PDB file of C-alpha atoms in Angstrom:
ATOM      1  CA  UNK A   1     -18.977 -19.516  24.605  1.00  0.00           C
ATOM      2  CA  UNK A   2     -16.873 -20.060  21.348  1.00  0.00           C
ATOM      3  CA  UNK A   3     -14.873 -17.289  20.361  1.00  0.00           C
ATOM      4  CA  UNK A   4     -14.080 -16.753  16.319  1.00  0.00           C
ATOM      5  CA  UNK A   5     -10.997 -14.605  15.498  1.00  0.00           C
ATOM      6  CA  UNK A   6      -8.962 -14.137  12.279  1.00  0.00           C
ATOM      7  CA  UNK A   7      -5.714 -14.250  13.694  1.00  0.00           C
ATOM      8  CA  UNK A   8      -4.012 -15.857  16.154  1.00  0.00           C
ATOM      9  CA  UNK A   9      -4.596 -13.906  19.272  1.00  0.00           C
ATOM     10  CA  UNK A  10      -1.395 -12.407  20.990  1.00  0.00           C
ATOM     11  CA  UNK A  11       0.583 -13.622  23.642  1.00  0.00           C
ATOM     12  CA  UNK A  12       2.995 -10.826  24.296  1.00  0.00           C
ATOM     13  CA  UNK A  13       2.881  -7.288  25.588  1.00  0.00           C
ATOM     14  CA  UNK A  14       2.809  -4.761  23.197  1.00  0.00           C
ATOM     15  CA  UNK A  15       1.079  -1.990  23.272  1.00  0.00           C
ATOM     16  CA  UNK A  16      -2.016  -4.030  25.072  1.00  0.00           C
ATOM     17  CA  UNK A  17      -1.780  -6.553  26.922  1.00  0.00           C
ATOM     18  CA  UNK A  18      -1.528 -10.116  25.937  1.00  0.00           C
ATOM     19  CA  UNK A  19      -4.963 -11.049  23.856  1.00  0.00           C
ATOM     20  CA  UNK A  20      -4.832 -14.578  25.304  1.00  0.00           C
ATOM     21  CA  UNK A  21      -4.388 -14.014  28.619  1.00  0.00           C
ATOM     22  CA  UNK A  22      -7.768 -12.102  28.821  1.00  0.00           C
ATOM     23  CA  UNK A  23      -9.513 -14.765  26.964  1.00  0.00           C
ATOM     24  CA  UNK A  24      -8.776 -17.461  29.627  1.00  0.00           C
ATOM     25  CA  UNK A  25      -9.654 -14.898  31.958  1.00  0.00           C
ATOM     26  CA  UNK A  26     -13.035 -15.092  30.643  1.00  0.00           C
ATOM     27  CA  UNK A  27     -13.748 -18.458  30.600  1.00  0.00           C
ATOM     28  CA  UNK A  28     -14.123 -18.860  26.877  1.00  0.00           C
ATOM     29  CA  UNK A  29     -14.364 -22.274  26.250  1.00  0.00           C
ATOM     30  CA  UNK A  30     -13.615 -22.930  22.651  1.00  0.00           C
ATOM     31  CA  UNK A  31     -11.750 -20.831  20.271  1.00  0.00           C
ATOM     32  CA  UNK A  32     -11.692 -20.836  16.511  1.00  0.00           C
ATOM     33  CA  UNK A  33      -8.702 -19.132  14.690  1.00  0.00           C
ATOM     34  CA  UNK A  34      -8.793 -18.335  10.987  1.00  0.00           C
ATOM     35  CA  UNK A  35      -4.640 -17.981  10.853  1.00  0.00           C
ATOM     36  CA  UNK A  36      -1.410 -18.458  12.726  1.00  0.00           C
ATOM     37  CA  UNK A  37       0.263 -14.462  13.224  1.00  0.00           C
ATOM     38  CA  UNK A  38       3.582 -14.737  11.664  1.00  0.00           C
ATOM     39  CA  UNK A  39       5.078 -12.182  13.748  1.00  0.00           C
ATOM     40  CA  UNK A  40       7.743 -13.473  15.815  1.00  0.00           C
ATOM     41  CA  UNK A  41       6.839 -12.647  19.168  1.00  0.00           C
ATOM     42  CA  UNK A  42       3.682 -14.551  18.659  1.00  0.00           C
ATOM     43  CA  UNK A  43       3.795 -17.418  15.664  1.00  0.00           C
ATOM     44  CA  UNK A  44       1.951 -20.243  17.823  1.00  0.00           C
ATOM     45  CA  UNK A  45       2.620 -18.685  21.386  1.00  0.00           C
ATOM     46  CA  UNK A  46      -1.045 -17.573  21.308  1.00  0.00           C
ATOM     47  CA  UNK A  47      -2.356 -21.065  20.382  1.00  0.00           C
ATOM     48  CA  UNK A  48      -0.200 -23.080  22.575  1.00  0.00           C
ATOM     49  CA  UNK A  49      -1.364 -20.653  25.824  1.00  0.00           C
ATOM     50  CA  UNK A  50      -4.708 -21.853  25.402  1.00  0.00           C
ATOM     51  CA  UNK A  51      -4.351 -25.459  24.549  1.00  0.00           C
ATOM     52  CA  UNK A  52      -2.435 -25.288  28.005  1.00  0.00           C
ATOM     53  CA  UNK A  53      -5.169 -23.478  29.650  1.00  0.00           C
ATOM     54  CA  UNK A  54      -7.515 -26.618  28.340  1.00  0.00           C
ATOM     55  CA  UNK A  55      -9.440 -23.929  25.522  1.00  0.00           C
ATOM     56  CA  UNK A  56     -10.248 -26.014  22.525  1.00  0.00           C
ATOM     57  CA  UNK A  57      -8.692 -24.095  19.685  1.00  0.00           C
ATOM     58  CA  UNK A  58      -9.457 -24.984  16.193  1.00  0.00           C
ATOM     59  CA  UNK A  59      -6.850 -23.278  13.358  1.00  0.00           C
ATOM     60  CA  UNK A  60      -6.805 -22.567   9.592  1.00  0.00           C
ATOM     61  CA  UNK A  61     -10.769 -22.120   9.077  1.00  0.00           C
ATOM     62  CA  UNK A  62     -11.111 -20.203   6.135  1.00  0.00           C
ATOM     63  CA  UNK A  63      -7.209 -19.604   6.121  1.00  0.00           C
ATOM     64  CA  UNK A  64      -6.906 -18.252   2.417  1.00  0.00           C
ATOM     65  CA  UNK A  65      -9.838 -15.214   2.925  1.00  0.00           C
ATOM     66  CA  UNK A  66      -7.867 -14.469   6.760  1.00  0.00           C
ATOM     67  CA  UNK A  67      -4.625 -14.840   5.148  1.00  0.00           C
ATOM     68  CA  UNK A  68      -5.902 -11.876   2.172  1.00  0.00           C
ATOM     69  CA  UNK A  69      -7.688  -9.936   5.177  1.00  0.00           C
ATOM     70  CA  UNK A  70      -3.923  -9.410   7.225  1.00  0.00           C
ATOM     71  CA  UNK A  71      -1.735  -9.253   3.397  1.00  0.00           C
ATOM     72  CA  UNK A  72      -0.429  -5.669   4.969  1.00  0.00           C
ATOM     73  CA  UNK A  73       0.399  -7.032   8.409  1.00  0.00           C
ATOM     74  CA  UNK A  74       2.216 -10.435   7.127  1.00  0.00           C
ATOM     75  CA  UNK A  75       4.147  -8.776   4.701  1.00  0.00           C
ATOM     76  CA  UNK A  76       5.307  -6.050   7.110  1.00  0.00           C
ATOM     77  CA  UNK A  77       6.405  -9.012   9.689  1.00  0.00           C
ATOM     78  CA  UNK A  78       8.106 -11.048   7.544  1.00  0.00           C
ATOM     79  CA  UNK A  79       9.272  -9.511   4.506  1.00  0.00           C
ATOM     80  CA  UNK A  80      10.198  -5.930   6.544  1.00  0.00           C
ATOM     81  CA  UNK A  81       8.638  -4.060   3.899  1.00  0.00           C
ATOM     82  CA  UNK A  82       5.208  -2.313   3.689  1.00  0.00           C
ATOM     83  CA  UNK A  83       2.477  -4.053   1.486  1.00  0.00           C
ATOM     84  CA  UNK A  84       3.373  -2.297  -2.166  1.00  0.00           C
ATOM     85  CA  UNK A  85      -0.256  -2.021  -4.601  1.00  0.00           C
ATOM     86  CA  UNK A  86       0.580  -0.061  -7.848  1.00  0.00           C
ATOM     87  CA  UNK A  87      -2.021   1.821  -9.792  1.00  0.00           C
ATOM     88  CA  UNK A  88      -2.487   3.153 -13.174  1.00  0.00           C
ATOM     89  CA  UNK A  89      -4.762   4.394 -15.680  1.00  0.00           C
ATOM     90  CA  UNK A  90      -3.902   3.916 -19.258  1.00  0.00           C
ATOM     91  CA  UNK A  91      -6.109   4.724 -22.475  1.00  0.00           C
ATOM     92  CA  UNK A  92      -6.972   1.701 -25.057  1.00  0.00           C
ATOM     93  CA  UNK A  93      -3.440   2.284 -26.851  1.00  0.00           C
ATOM     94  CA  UNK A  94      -1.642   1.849 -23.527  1.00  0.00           C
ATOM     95  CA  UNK A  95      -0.672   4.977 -23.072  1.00  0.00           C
ATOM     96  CA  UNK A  96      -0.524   6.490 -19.355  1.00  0.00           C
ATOM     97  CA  UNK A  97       0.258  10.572 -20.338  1.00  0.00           C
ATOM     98  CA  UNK A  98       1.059  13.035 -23.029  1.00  0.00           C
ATOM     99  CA  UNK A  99       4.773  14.124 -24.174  1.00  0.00           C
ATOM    100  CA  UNK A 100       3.632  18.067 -23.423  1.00  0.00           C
ATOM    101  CA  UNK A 101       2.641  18.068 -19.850  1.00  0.00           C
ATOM    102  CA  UNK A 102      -0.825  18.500 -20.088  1.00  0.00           C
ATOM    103  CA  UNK A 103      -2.884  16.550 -17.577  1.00  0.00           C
ATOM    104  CA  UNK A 104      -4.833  13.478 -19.271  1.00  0.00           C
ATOM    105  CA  UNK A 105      -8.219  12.482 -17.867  1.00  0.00           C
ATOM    106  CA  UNK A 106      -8.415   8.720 -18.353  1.00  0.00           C
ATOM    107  CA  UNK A 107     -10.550   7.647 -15.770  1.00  0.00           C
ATOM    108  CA  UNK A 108     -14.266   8.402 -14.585  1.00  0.00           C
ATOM    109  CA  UNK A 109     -15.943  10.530 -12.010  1.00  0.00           C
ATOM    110  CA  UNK A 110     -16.931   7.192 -10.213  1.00  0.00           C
ATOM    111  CA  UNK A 111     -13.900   5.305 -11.305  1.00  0.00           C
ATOM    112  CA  UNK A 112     -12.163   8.346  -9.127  1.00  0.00           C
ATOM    113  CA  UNK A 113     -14.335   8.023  -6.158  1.00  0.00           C
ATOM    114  CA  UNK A 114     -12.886   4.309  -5.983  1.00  0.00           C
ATOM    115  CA  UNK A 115      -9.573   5.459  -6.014  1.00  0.00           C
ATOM    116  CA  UNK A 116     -10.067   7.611  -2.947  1.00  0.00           C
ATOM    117  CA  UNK A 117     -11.388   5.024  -1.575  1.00  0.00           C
ATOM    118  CA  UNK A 118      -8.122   2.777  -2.097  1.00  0.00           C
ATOM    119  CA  UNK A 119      -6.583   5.598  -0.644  1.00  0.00           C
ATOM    120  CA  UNK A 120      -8.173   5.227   2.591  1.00  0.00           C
ATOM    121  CA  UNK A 121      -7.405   2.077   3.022  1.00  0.00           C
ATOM    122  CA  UNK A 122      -3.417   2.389   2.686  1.00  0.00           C
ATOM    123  CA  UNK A 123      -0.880   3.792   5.055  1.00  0.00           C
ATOM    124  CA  UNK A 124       0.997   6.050   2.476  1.00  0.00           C
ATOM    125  CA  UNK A 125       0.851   7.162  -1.680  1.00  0.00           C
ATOM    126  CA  UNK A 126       3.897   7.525  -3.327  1.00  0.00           C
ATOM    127  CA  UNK A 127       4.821   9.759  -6.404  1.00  0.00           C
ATOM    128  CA  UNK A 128       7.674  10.946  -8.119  1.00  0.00           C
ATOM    129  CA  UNK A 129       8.856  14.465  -9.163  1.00  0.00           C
ATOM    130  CA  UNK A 130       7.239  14.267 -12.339  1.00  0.00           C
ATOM    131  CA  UNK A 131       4.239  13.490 -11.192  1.00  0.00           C
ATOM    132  CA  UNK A 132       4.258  16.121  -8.738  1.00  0.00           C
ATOM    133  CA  UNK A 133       5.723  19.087 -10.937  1.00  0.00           C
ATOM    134  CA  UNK A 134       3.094  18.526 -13.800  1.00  0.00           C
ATOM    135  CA  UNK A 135      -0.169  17.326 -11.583  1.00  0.00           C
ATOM    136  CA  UNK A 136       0.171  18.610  -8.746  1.00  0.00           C
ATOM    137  CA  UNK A 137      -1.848  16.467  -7.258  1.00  0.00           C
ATOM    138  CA  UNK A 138      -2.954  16.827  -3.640  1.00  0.00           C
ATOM    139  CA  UNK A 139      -2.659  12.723  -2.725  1.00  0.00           C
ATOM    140  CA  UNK A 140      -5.563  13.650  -0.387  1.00  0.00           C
ATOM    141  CA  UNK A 141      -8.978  11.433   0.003  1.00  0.00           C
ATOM    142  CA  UNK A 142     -11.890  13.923  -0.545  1.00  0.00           C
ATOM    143  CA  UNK A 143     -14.313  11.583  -2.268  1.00  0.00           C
ATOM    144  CA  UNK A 144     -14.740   9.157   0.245  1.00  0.00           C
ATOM    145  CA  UNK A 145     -14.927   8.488   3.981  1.00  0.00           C
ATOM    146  CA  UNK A 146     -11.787   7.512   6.095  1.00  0.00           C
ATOM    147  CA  UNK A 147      -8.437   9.006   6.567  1.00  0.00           C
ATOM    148  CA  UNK A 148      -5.935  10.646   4.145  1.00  0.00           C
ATOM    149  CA  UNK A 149      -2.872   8.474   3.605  1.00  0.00           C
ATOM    150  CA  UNK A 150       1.168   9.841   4.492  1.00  0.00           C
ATOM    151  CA  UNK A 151       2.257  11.518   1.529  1.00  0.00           C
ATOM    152  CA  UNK A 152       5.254  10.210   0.122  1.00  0.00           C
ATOM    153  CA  UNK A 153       7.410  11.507  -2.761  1.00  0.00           C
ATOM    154  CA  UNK A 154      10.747  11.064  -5.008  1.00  0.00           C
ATOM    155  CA  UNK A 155      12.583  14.116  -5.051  1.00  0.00           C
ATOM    156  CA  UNK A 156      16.186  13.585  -5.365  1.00  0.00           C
ATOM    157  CA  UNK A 157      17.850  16.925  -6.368  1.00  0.00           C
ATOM    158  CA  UNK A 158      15.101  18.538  -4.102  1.00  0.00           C
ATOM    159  CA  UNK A 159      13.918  20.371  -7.639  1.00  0.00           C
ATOM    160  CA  UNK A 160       9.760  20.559  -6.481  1.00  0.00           C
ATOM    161  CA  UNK A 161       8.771  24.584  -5.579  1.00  0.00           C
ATOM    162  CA  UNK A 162       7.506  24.544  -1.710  1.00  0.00           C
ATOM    163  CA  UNK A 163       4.187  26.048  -3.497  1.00  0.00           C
ATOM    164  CA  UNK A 164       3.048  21.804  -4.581  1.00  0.00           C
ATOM    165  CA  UNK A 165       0.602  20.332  -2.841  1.00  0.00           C
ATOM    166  CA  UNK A 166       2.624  18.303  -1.258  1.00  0.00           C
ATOM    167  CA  UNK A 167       4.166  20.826   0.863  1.00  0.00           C
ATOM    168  CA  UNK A 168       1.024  22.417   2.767  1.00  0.00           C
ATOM    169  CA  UNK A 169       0.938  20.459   5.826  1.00  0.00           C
ATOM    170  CA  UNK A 170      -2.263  19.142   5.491  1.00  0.00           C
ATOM    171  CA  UNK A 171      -1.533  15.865   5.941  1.00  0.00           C
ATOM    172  CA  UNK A 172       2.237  14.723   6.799  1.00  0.00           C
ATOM    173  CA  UNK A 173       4.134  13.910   3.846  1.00  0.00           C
ATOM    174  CA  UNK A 174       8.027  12.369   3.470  1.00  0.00           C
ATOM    175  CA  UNK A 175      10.162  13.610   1.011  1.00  0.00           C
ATOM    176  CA  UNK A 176      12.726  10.914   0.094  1.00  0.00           C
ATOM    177  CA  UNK A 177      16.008  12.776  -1.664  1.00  0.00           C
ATOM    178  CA  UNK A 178      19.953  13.073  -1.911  1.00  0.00           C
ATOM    179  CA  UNK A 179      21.031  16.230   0.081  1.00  0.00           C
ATOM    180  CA  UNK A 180      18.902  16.658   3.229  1.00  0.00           C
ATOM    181  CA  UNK A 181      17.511  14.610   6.425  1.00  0.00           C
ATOM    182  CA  UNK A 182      15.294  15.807   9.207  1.00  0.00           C
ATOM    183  CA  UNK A 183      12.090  17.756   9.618  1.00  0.00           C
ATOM    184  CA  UNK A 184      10.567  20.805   8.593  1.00  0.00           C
ATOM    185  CA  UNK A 185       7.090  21.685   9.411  1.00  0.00           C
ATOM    186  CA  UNK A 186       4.667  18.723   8.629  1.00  0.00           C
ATOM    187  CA  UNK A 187       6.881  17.376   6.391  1.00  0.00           C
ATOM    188  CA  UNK A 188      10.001  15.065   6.771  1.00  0.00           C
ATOM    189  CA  UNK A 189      13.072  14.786   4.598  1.00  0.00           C
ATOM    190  CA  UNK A 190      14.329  11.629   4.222  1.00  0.00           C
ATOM    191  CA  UNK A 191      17.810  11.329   2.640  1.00  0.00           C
ATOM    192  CA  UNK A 192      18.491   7.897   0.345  1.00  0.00           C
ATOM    193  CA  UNK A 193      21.892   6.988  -2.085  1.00  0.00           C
ATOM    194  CA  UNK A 194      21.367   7.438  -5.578  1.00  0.00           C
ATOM    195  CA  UNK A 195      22.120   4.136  -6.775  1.00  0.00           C
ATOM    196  CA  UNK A 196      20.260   0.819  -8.118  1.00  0.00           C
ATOM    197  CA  UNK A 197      18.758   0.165  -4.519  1.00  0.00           C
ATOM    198  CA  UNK A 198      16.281   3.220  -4.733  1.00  0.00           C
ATOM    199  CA  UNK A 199      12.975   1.353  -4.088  1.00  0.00           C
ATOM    200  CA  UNK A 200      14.668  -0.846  -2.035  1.00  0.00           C
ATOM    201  CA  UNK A 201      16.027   2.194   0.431  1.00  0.00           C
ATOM    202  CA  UNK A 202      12.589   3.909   0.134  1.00  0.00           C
ATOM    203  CA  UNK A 203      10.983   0.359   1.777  1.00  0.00           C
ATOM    204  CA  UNK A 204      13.404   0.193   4.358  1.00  0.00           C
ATOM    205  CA  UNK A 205      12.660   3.584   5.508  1.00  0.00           C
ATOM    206  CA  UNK A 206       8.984   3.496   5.320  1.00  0.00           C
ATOM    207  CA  UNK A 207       9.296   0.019   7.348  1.00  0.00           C
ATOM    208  CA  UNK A 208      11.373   1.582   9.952  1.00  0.00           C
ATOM    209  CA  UNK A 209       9.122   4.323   9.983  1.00  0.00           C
ATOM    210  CA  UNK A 210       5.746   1.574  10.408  1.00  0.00           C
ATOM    211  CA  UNK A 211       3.778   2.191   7.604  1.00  0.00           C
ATOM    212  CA  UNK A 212       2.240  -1.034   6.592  1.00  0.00           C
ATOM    213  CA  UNK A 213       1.129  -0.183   3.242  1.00  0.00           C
ATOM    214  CA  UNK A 214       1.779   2.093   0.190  1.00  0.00           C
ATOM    215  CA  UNK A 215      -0.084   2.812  -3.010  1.00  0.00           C
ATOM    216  CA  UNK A 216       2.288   3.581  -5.360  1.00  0.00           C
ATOM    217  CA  UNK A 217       0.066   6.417  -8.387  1.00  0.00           C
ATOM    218  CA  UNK A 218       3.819   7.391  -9.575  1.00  0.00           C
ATOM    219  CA  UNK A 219       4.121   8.029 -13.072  1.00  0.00           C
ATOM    220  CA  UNK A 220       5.532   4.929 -15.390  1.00  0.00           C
ATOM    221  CA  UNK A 221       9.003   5.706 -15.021  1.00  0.00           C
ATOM    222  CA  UNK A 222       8.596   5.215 -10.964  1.00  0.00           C
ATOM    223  CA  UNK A 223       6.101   2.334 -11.454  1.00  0.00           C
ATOM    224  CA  UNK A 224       8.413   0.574 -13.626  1.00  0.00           C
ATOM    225  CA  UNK A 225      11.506   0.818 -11.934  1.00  0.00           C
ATOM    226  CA  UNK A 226       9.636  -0.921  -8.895  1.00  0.00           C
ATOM    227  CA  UNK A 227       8.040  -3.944 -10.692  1.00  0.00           C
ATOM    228  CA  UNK A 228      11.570  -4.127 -12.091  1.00  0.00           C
ATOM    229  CA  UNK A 229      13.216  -4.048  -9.245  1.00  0.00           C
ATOM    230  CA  UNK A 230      10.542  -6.591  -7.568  1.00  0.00           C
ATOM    231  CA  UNK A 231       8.999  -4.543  -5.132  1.00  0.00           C
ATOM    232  CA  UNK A 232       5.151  -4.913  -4.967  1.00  0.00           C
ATOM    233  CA  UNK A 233       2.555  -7.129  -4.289  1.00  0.00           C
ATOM    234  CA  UNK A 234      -0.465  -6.357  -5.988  1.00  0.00           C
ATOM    235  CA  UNK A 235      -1.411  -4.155  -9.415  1.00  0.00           C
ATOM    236  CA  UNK A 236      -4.628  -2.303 -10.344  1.00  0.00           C
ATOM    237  CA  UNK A 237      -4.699  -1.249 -14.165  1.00  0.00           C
ATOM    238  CA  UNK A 238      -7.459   0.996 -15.340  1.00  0.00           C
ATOM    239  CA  UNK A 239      -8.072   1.499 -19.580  1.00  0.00           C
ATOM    240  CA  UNK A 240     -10.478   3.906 -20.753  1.00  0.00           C
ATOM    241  CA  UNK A 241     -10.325   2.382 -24.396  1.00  0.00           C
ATOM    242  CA  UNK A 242     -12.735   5.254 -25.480  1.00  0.00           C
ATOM    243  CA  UNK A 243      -9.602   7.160 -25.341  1.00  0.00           C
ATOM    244  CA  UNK A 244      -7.000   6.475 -27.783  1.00  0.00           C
ATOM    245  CA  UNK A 245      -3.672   8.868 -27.559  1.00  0.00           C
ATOM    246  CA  UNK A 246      -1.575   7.265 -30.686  1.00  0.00           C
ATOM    247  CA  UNK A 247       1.763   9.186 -29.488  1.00  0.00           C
ATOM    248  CA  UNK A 248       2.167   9.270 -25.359  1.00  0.00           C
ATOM    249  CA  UNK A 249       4.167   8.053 -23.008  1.00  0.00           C
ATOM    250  CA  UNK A 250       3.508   3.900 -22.647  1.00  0.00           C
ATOM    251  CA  UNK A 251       2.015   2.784 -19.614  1.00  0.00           C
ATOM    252  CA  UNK A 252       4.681   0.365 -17.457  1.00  0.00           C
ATOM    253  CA  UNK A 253       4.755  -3.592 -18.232  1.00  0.00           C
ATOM    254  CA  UNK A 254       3.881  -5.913 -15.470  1.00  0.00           C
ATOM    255  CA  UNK A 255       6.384  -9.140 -15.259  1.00  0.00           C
ATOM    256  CA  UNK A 256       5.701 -12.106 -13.017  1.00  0.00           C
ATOM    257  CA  UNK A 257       1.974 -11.047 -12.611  1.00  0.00           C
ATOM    258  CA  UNK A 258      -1.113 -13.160 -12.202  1.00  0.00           C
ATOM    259  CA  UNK A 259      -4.574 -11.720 -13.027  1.00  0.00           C
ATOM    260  CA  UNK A 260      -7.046 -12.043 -10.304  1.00  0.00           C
ATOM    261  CA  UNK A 261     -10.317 -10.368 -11.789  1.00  0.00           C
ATOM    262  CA  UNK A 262     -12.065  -7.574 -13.995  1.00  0.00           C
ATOM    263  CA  UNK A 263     -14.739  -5.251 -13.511  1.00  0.00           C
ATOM    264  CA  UNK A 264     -16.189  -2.356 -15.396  1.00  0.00           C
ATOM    265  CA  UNK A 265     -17.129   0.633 -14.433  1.00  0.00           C
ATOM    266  CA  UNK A 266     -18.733   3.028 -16.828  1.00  0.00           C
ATOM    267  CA  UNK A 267     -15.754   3.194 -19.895  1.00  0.00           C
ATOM    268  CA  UNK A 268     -13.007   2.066 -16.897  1.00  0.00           C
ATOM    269  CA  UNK A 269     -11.905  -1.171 -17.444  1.00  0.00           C
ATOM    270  CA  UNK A 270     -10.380  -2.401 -14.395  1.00  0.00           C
ATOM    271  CA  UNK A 271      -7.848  -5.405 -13.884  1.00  0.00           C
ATOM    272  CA  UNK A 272      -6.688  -6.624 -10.733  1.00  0.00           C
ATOM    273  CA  UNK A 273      -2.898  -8.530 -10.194  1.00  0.00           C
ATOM    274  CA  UNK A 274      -1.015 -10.299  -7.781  1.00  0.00           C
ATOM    275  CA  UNK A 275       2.690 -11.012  -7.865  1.00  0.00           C
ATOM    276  CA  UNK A 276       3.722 -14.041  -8.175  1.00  0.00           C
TER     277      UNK A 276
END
């Protein structure tokens, strides 16, 4: 039997058992693995148990697309930070809100299913206080199938009303701020320095707490700060340029970005990013 795997398969004990122990169990004779795991307690252990059990194991097939399919799990093992996407919608002026307040529509009602849909996929969506004080937004997926991801928000002088959203236990959510730490309810306070290391802290913690990924649907003053600071990986810019605003508040500026692809959907013009 050959045996085809994406990643390396494990030689440790974890939470399972060792993944090549019960392949030579089995007899398989051949093994073909798309990438080497990076994580330390396996990076080539896997491999070299069964080229000593006599498997014949075949790496790197198709190593780019297996690399792209674990981006979440690498980065978590060897930059000890979750996997960072940022999103945006902006209208054809570049603008991503008003001055007053008011909620601007910029995107779709399919354009919106996708996003819940991204947020399936992610371990946690992170906002900050202005986001939350004048959306409200419930960070919740309702539009498609899968799981909701951890809430996660900025709230450093503790200034949101328990009435948000974000506040009725639904689904757990972490409130990173200045003046408290420990748990209330279904939601965890999570106390950071106010200083130039903000996104940097906020990492840390959601690493030590295991959360591979984030999407980050701040508003731009949050988004910019972390492409500033260098924290993310990926970018996903939506322009409705049916909508011009003339006078708003300008959507954030990538830096050290590399555009992957477009599509459209309906008046949603949608660019993809990579850091580089």
């Amino acid at each position: 039997a050959v045996l085809y795997v994406l990643l390396e398969p494990c030689a440790h004990h974890g939470k399972t058992p060792p993944c090549a122990d019960l392949i030579i169990r089995h007899n398989i004779r051949k093994v073909i693995i798309g990438c080497r795991d990076p994580f330390v307690e396996v990076n080539g252990k896997g491999i070299e148990k069964l080229l000593a059990a006599g498997i014949v194991t075949e790496t790197g097939v198709l190593e780019a697309v297996c690399k792209d399919l674990n981006k979440r799990f690498f980065t978590f093992h060897t930059q000890h930070r979750p996997y960072i996407i940022l999103k945006w919608a902006q209208t054809g002026d570049g603008k991503i809100g008003n001055y007053d307040n008011n909620r601007l529509h910029i995107t779709g009602s399919t354009t919106n299913r996708l996003v819940h849909k991204w947020r399936s996929e992610e371990a946690a969506i992170l906002i900050g206080t202005n986001t939350a004080e004048m959306d409200n937004p419930q960070l919740t997926n309702r539009l498609w199938t899968g799981p909701s991801p951890t809430r996660v928000v900025v709230d450093m002088d503790l200034r949101l009303p328990p009435s948000l959203h974000i506040f009725d236990g639904r689904t757990p959510s972490i409130i990173f701020n200045t003046k408290m730490h420990g748990q209330q309810n279904n939601n965890l306070y999570y106390q950071i320095m106010r200083d130039n290391s903000v996104a940097h802290q906020i990492m840390h913690a959601l690493y030590q707490l295991k959360i591979l990924s984030v999407l980050i649907e701040g508003g731009a003053q949050l988004l910019q700060s972390f492409i500033e600071d260098g924290y993310w990986d990926e970018a996903r810019v939506i322009t409705n340029h049916s909508i011009i605003l003339h006078n708003g508040i300008s959507a954030p500026a990538l830096s050290n970005e590399k555009f992957i692809k477009e599509e459209l959907i309906e008046n949603d013009l949608l660019r993809y990013y990579v850091r580089t």
